Each structure stands twice: as C-alpha cells, then as structure tokens.
C-alpha cells in the first residue's frame, strides 16, 4: 500500500513560525491551481496504475480556506486516476478559523473520514502572538462540528511565555472536545520567519524548558489514554495516522501540487516551490519536479534506522536483516554500546527508552555518522 499527498498552498495569513510553501495573498488563484492539480494527477495515472493507495492526505497551507467543492473534486480525481482502496484513510487539515457546517458536510459527503485540526494552543494570547487566525472558541465550535468523527489536534511547544499548565490545558481541551489523536511537537524557529527574531532575542523557551513541556504533555496524554506511537504523535487505540505510519515505515508515496514530495521505487523527487513555475510546467504538459535523487542502499539503510527509532515500536531486527542482509546488532555494536543507557532490545525490536524519546535525534545521529 502507498500514500497520496496533495499540497494546498493557500491561507488567510501566514503564521509567524511558518516556513512552508504557503501564499496568503494568492487565494484568487485557487480555482486555477486546483485545475492544475487535477491535471497533474491525470498525468501520473499510467505510471502508477499498478499501485494500490490506502491513504490520501490533503495538507497545506490551509486546505479548508478554499471552496469546499474543490476539495470534493480533488477526492473524486484521486479515485478516478488511482486505485484508492475502499476503506482508505482520507485526511484534510483544517484551521478552526476557516471551518463551517457547510464545508464539513461537503467533506463528509465526498468521503473524507479524518480531520487534522490546527489548535496549537488553548491560550488566546499565545494564538495571537504566533499569528493564528482562530480563537479557542472557534476551535471548540469546530470540534462540535466534528463530534463523533475521527479528528486530530495539533499542540505546539516552545511558545513565548508558555508554561506546563498551558500545555496541559491545551491537551485537555483537545481530548475533552473529542480528539482521537494529538500531535505534540516543538516549535522550530526558522531563519526568515518573524518568530526567528524572538528566538535570537532569547524570548522563547530553551531546549531544556521545551523538554520539560514535552514531559508534562506526554504524562497528561498517557493519563488520558493516548498512546505514543511516534515521538510527536499520540492516539487512542486504533486511531493512529495510517498516512504518517506509511512515512515512518519507509512506504512509498506520491505528492501533487507546489512543493509536494514523493518517493516511488526508491527515487525521491520534489515539485517546485514557485507557484508561477508550477502553473507554467503543468499547463505546458510537463511535470513540475525540480529535484530528484535515487536513494542507494546505504541511504535506504540510514532512512530505515532514523525513521524506525522515532517510533515507540522501534526498529524491527528481523525486518532489518531481511531488507539489508546484515545483523543490525552486530553491524552497529559499537553505537549500541555507546547508547546502552538510552536504548534497548525488547522482543525483537531495538528501541529508544521511553524517558529519552524527546531527545531521540541526538541518539539517532550516533548511528548515522
């Protein structure tokens, strides 16, 4: 099984931390853009005819900012052009400030069965600080529209003046509103974004403070019955994101739209980040790919290790042996010895210990150098 990703690059305004391909001033191009996405899908139909897809993820940007009928046509185009499994997981990202009952009804009718809602924080002053267009009240209204549905909420760590109590309040708000899945991740201030100035001025929590926020959040999530299955992702049993699991297990995926990435047959390729260039390529009946690389066996092995160790499940020792023809414990005995305090072998898996999951990057680096 493989996954499909579609990037919708439009939004009402750009958040202060956003480093993604998103355009707050070009919503008027939405109809033309979606027509190009449908065309790009049709152009990939033949080469992907032997693939079976079981996830479709519509991300952004803010997919919920465009007319809901474009989304319905997008889902229809995916079904028309590709072998999309009957019980596929179909997800759309939503900003609570752009949601309505009419949009939600259209999403459900066209087959969307999972919703990823950008809450970030339940503290209105922090939402304003990072440039979010919604309030806590609007999130609660959105959650009410999604009552009984499979929806996820995002929780951001490392905001200015954020406390453990703020994080716990946000998690409780999401959980008590019906979220079945919660993504909790640390803010990453990127050069060129407005929030980077706050970072340079030392106004954001440092690494140790963010680690404490994560620990407080992880404990609360566990208490509320959410199981961590990847360093930043927690879910009620049976509500793990199949689309994300496909990434972490090195599954194949195809991306459509501006800046969308793909990995098919161990070839990774990425579309242009330039909206005008994307239009030009697709309307000229060309693909919009600007970079492509074949992942050699060494690269595949590194990816397998890096992605597997991000998960609660860990690295499957027998699967590693089958894929790469070597014994992981023998080949990496030196690194395993150095990391013995932080990771362990458990029931056929090599995994990072629970208390060190948040600092897994530094542990993983030891296996890649």
Coordinates of C-alpha atoms in Angstrom, one line a residue:
X1 CA 0.0 0.0 0.0
X2 CA 1.2 3.6 -0.7
X3 CA 0.0 7.1 0.1
X4 CA -1.1 10.2 -1.8
X5 CA -0.3 13.7 -0.5
X6 CA -1.8 16.9 -2.0
X7 CA -0.5 20.3 -1.1
X8 CA -2.9 23.3 -0.9
X9 CA -0.7 26.3 -0.5
X10 CA -3.3 29.0 0.3
X11 CA -4.1 30.6 3.6
X12 CA -5.7 33.7 5.0
X13 CA -2.5 34.9 6.7
X14 CA 1.0 33.4 7.4
X15 CA 1.7 32.4 10.9
X16 CA 4.9 33.9 12.4
X17 CA 6.6 30.5 12.6
X18 CA 5.6 29.2 9.1
X19 CA 8.4 28.2 6.8
X20 CA 6.1 26.1 4.4
X21 CA 5.1 26.9 0.9
X22 CA 2.0 29.0 1.6
X23 CA 0.6 32.1 0.0
X24 CA -1.7 34.3 2.0
X25 CA -2.2 36.8 -0.9
X26 CA -3.0 34.4 -3.8
X27 CA -6.3 32.8 -2.8
X28 CA -7.7 34.2 -6.1
X29 CA -5.7 31.5 -7.9
X30 CA -7.3 28.6 -6.1
X31 CA -9.5 27.5 -9.0
X32 CA -6.7 27.6 -11.5
X33 CA -4.4 25.8 -9.0
X34 CA -6.8 23.0 -8.3
X35 CA -7.4 22.5 -12.1
X36 CA -3.6 22.0 -12.4
X37 CA -3.5 19.5 -9.5
X38 CA -6.3 17.5 -11.2
X39 CA -4.3 17.6 -14.4
X40 CA -1.1 16.6 -12.7
X41 CA -2.9 13.6 -11.2
X42 CA -4.2 12.5 -14.6
X43 CA -0.7 12.8 -16.0
X44 CA 0.6 10.3 -13.3
X45 CA -2.2 7.8 -13.8
X46 CA -0.5 5.5 -16.2
X47 CA 2.8 5.2 -14.4
X48 CA 1.0 4.4 -11.1
X49 CA -1.6 2.1 -12.4
X50 CA -0.1 -0.9 -10.6
X51 CA 0.0 0.8 -7.2
X52 CA -2.7 0.5 -4.6
X53 CA -3.2 3.5 -2.3
X54 CA -4.9 3.4 1.1
X55 CA -4.3 7.0 2.3
X56 CA -5.0 10.4 0.9
X57 CA -3.7 13.4 2.9
X58 CA -4.7 17.0 1.9
X59 CA -2.3 19.4 3.6
X60 CA -1.1 22.9 3.4
X61 CA -1.2 25.8 3.8
X62 CA -4.8 25.8 4.8
X63 CA -6.9 23.4 2.7
X64 CA -10.0 24.4 4.5
X65 CA -9.7 28.0 3.3
X66 CA -10.6 27.2 -0.3
X67 CA -14.1 26.4 -1.6
X68 CA -15.2 23.0 -0.3
X69 CA -16.3 21.9 -3.8
X70 CA -12.7 22.0 -5.0
X71 CA -11.8 19.5 -2.2
X72 CA -14.7 17.2 -3.2
X73 CA -13.5 17.3 -6.8
X74 CA -10.0 16.5 -5.6
X75 CA -11.1 13.4 -3.8
X76 CA -13.1 12.4 -6.9
X77 CA -10.0 12.9 -9.1
X78 CA -7.9 10.8 -6.8
X79 CA -10.4 8.0 -7.0
X80 CA -10.7 8.4 -10.8
X81 CA -7.0 8.3 -11.5
X82 CA -5.7 5.9 -8.9
X83 CA -6.5 2.6 -7.3
X84 CA -7.7 4.0 -4.0
X85 CA -8.7 1.3 -1.5
X86 CA -12.4 1.2 -0.5
X87 CA -11.6 1.9 3.2
X88 CA -8.8 4.4 2.6
X89 CA -7.9 7.0 5.3
X90 CA -8.7 10.4 3.7
X91 CA -7.5 13.3 5.8
X92 CA -7.8 17.1 5.5
X93 CA -6.0 19.7 7.5
X94 CA -8.3 22.4 8.9
X95 CA -7.8 25.8 10.6
X96 CA -10.7 26.4 13.0
X97 CA -10.9 30.0 11.7
X98 CA -12.0 28.7 8.2
X99 CA -14.4 26.0 9.1
X100 CA -18.2 26.0 8.6
X101 CA -21.0 23.5 8.9
X102 CA -21.4 23.6 5.1
X103 CA -17.7 22.8 4.5
X104 CA -17.8 20.0 7.0
X105 CA -20.9 18.4 5.5
X106 CA -19.3 18.5 2.0
X107 CA -16.1 16.9 3.3
X108 CA -18.0 14.1 4.9
X109 CA -20.2 13.5 1.8
X110 CA -17.1 13.2 -0.5
X111 CA -15.6 10.6 1.7
X112 CA -13.1 12.5 4.0
X113 CA -13.0 10.5 7.2
X114 CA -10.2 12.0 9.2
X115 CA -9.6 15.7 10.1
X116 CA -6.4 17.3 11.4
X117 CA -7.3 20.5 13.3
X118 CA -4.6 23.1 14.0
X119 CA -5.3 24.0 17.6
X120 CA -1.7 24.7 18.6
X121 CA -2.6 26.3 22.0
X122 CA -5.7 26.9 24.0
X123 CA -4.4 30.2 25.2
X124 CA -5.8 33.0 23.1
X125 CA -2.9 35.4 23.8
X126 CA -0.5 32.8 22.5
X127 CA -2.6 32.2 19.4
X128 CA -2.4 36.0 18.6
X129 CA 1.3 36.1 19.3
X130 CA 2.0 33.4 16.7
X131 CA -0.4 34.9 14.1
X132 CA -3.1 32.2 14.2
X133 CA -6.4 33.5 12.8
X134 CA -8.6 31.5 15.2
X135 CA -9.5 31.6 18.8
X136 CA -10.1 28.9 21.4
X137 CA -13.9 29.5 20.9
X138 CA -13.6 28.8 17.2
X139 CA -11.7 25.6 17.9
X140 CA -14.5 24.4 20.2
X141 CA -17.1 25.2 17.5
X142 CA -15.0 23.2 15.0
X143 CA -14.8 20.3 17.4
X144 CA -18.5 20.4 17.9
X145 CA -19.0 20.1 14.1
X146 CA -16.7 17.1 14.2
X147 CA -18.3 15.4 17.2
X148 CA -18.1 11.7 16.9
X149 CA -15.7 11.9 14.0
X150 CA -12.0 10.9 13.8
X151 CA -10.1 14.1 14.3
X152 CA -6.7 15.0 15.4
X153 CA -5.5 18.2 17.1
X154 CA -2.0 19.8 16.9
X155 CA -0.3 21.1 20.1
X156 CA 2.7 23.3 19.7
X157 CA 5.5 23.5 22.3
X158 CA 8.0 26.3 22.9
X159 CA 5.8 29.3 22.5
X160 CA 6.7 32.6 24.2
X161 CA 5.8 32.6 27.9
X162 CA 4.3 29.1 27.6
X163 CA 4.0 27.0 30.8
X164 CA 3.4 23.4 31.5
X165 CA -0.1 24.4 32.7
X166 CA -0.8 25.9 29.3
X167 CA 0.3 22.7 27.6
X168 CA -1.9 20.6 29.9
X169 CA -4.8 22.9 29.4
X170 CA -4.4 22.6 25.6
X171 CA -4.2 18.8 25.7
X172 CA -7.3 18.6 28.0
X173 CA -9.2 20.9 25.7
X174 CA -8.4 18.8 22.7
X175 CA -9.1 15.5 24.4
X176 CA -12.4 16.6 26.1
X177 CA -13.6 18.0 22.8
X178 CA -13.4 14.6 21.2
X179 CA -9.9 14.4 19.6
X180 CA -8.9 10.8 19.0
X181 CA -5.3 11.7 18.0
X182 CA -3.0 14.5 19.3
X183 CA 0.2 15.7 17.6
X184 CA 2.5 17.4 20.1
X185 CA 5.6 19.0 18.5
X186 CA 8.2 21.6 19.3
X187 CA 8.3 24.9 17.5
X188 CA 11.3 25.1 15.2
X189 CA 12.2 28.8 14.6
X190 CA 13.5 29.0 11.0
X191 CA 15.6 31.8 9.7
X192 CA 13.5 34.2 7.7
X193 CA 10.3 33.8 9.7
X194 CA 9.1 36.6 12.0
X195 CA 9.4 34.4 15.1
X196 CA 13.1 33.9 14.4
X197 CA 13.7 37.3 15.9
X198 CA 12.1 36.2 19.2
X199 CA 14.5 33.2 19.1
X200 CA 17.5 35.4 18.5
X201 CA 16.5 37.7 21.4
X202 CA 16.2 34.7 23.7
X203 CA 12.4 35.2 24.2
X204 CA 11.5 31.6 23.5
X205 CA 11.9 28.7 25.9
X206 CA 15.3 26.9 25.6
X207 CA 15.8 23.2 24.9
X208 CA 15.6 22.1 28.5
X209 CA 12.4 24.1 29.1
X210 CA 10.8 22.6 25.9
X211 CA 11.8 19.1 27.1
X212 CA 10.0 19.8 30.4
X213 CA 6.9 21.0 28.5
X214 CA 7.0 17.8 26.4
X215 CA 7.4 15.6 29.5
X216 CA 4.4 17.3 31.1
X217 CA 2.3 16.9 28.0
X218 CA 3.3 13.3 27.4
X219 CA 2.4 12.4 31.0
X220 CA -1.0 14.1 30.6
X221 CA -1.7 12.3 27.3
X222 CA -0.8 9.0 28.9
X223 CA -3.2 9.7 31.7
X224 CA -6.0 10.5 29.3
X225 CA -5.5 7.2 27.4
X226 CA -3.4 8.4 24.4
X227 CA -0.7 6.0 23.4
X228 CA 2.5 7.5 22.0
X229 CA 3.4 5.7 18.7
X230 CA 5.9 8.2 17.4
X231 CA 7.9 10.9 19.2
X232 CA 5.4 13.6 18.4
X233 CA 2.2 11.6 17.9
X234 CA -0.3 10.1 20.4
X235 CA -3.5 8.4 19.7
X236 CA -6.4 6.4 21.2
X237 CA -6.1 2.8 20.3
X238 CA -6.9 2.2 16.6
X239 CA -6.7 5.9 15.7
X240 CA -3.1 6.1 14.7
X241 CA -2.5 8.0 11.4
X242 CA -2.0 5.4 8.7
X243 CA -0.6 8.1 6.4
X244 CA 2.1 9.1 8.8
X245 CA 2.8 5.4 9.7
X246 CA 3.5 4.8 6.0
X247 CA 6.2 7.5 6.1
X248 CA 7.9 6.2 9.2
X249 CA 7.9 2.7 7.7
X250 CA 9.5 3.9 4.5
X251 CA 6.4 3.2 2.5
X252 CA 6.0 4.8 -1.0
X253 CA 4.0 8.0 -1.6
X254 CA 3.3 10.4 -4.4
X255 CA 2.8 14.1 -3.9
X256 CA 0.8 16.6 -6.0
X257 CA 0.9 20.4 -6.0
X258 CA 3.5 23.1 -5.2
X259 CA 6.4 21.8 -3.0
X260 CA 4.9 18.3 -2.8
X261 CA 7.5 15.5 -2.2
X262 CA 7.3 11.9 -3.5
X263 CA 9.2 8.7 -3.0
X264 CA 8.5 6.0 -5.5
X265 CA 10.7 2.9 -6.2
X266 CA 13.5 4.5 -4.0
X267 CA 13.5 7.7 -6.1
X268 CA 12.8 10.8 -4.1
X269 CA 11.6 13.9 -6.0
X270 CA 10.1 17.3 -5.2
X271 CA 7.9 19.8 -7.1
X272 CA 8.8 23.4 -7.4
X273 CA 8.1 25.8 -4.6
X274 CA 7.2 28.6 -7.0
X275 CA 3.5 28.9 -7.8
X276 CA 4.0 30.6 -11.2
X277 CA 6.6 27.9 -12.2
X278 CA 4.1 25.2 -11.1
X279 CA 1.4 26.7 -13.4
X280 CA 3.8 27.0 -16.3
X281 CA 5.0 23.4 -16.0
X282 CA 1.6 21.8 -15.7
X283 CA -0.1 23.9 -18.4
X284 CA 2.8 23.0 -20.7
X285 CA 2.0 19.4 -20.1
X286 CA 5.2 18.8 -18.1
X287 CA 5.9 17.7 -14.5
X288 CA 6.9 20.4 -12.0
X289 CA 9.7 18.3 -10.5
X290 CA 12.8 20.4 -9.6
X291 CA 14.9 17.9 -7.7
X292 CA 15.2 14.1 -7.9
X293 CA 17.6 11.5 -6.4
X294 CA 17.9 7.8 -6.4
X295 CA 18.3 6.5 -2.8
X296 CA 21.2 4.0 -2.8
X297 CA 21.2 1.0 -0.4
X298 CA 23.3 2.9 2.2
X299 CA 20.8 5.7 2.1
X300 CA 17.9 3.3 2.5
X301 CA 19.5 1.8 5.5
X302 CA 20.1 5.2 7.1
X303 CA 16.5 6.2 6.5
X304 CA 15.2 2.9 7.9
X305 CA 17.2 3.4 11.1
X306 CA 16.3 7.1 11.5
X307 CA 12.5 6.6 10.9
X308 CA 12.2 3.4 12.9
X309 CA 13.9 4.8 16.0
X310 CA 11.4 7.8 16.0
X311 CA 8.6 5.3 16.7
X312 CA 7.5 3.8 20.0
X313 CA 7.7 0.4 18.2
X314 CA 11.3 0.8 17.4
X315 CA 13.5 -1.0 14.8
X316 CA 12.3 -4.4 13.8
X317 CA 15.5 -6.5 13.9
X318 CA 14.3 -9.3 11.6
X319 CA 12.9 -6.8 9.1
X320 CA 16.3 -5.1 9.0
X321 CA 18.1 -8.4 8.4
X322 CA 15.6 -9.2 5.6
X323 CA 16.0 -5.9 3.9
X324 CA 19.7 -5.3 4.1
X325 CA 21.2 -8.8 4.6
X326 CA 23.1 -7.9 7.8
X327 CA 22.5 -8.3 11.5
X328 CA 21.8 -4.8 13.0
X329 CA 23.1 -5.7 16.5
X330 CA 26.4 -6.9 15.0
X331 CA 26.9 -4.2 12.5
X332 CA 26.1 -1.4 14.9
X333 CA 27.5 -3.0 18.1
X334 CA 29.8 0.0 18.8
X335 CA 26.9 2.5 18.5
X336 CA 24.6 0.2 20.5
X337 CA 27.2 0.0 23.3
X338 CA 27.5 3.8 23.4
X339 CA 23.8 4.2 23.5
X340 CA 23.1 1.4 26.1
X341 CA 21.8 3.9 28.6
X342 CA 19.2 5.3 26.2
X343 CA 18.1 2.4 24.1
X344 CA 17.4 -1.4 24.5
X345 CA 16.5 -4.6 22.7
X346 CA 12.9 -5.7 23.5
X347 CA 11.0 -8.6 22.0
X348 CA 12.8 -8.4 18.7
X349 CA 13.0 -4.7 18.4
X350 CA 15.7 -2.2 19.1
X351 CA 14.0 0.9 20.6
X352 CA 14.8 4.1 22.5
X353 CA 13.7 4.0 26.1
X354 CA 10.5 5.9 26.8
X355 CA 12.2 8.6 29.0
X356 CA 14.6 9.5 26.2
X357 CA 12.2 9.7 23.3
X358 CA 12.2 13.5 23.1
X359 CA 16.0 13.6 22.6
X360 CA 15.9 10.8 20.1
X361 CA 17.5 12.9 17.4
X362 CA 20.9 13.1 19.2
X363 CA 20.7 9.3 19.8
X364 CA 19.9 8.5 16.2
X365 CA 22.8 10.7 14.9
X366 CA 25.2 8.3 16.6
X367 CA 24.0 5.6 14.2
X368 CA 24.3 7.8 11.0
X369 CA 27.8 9.0 11.4

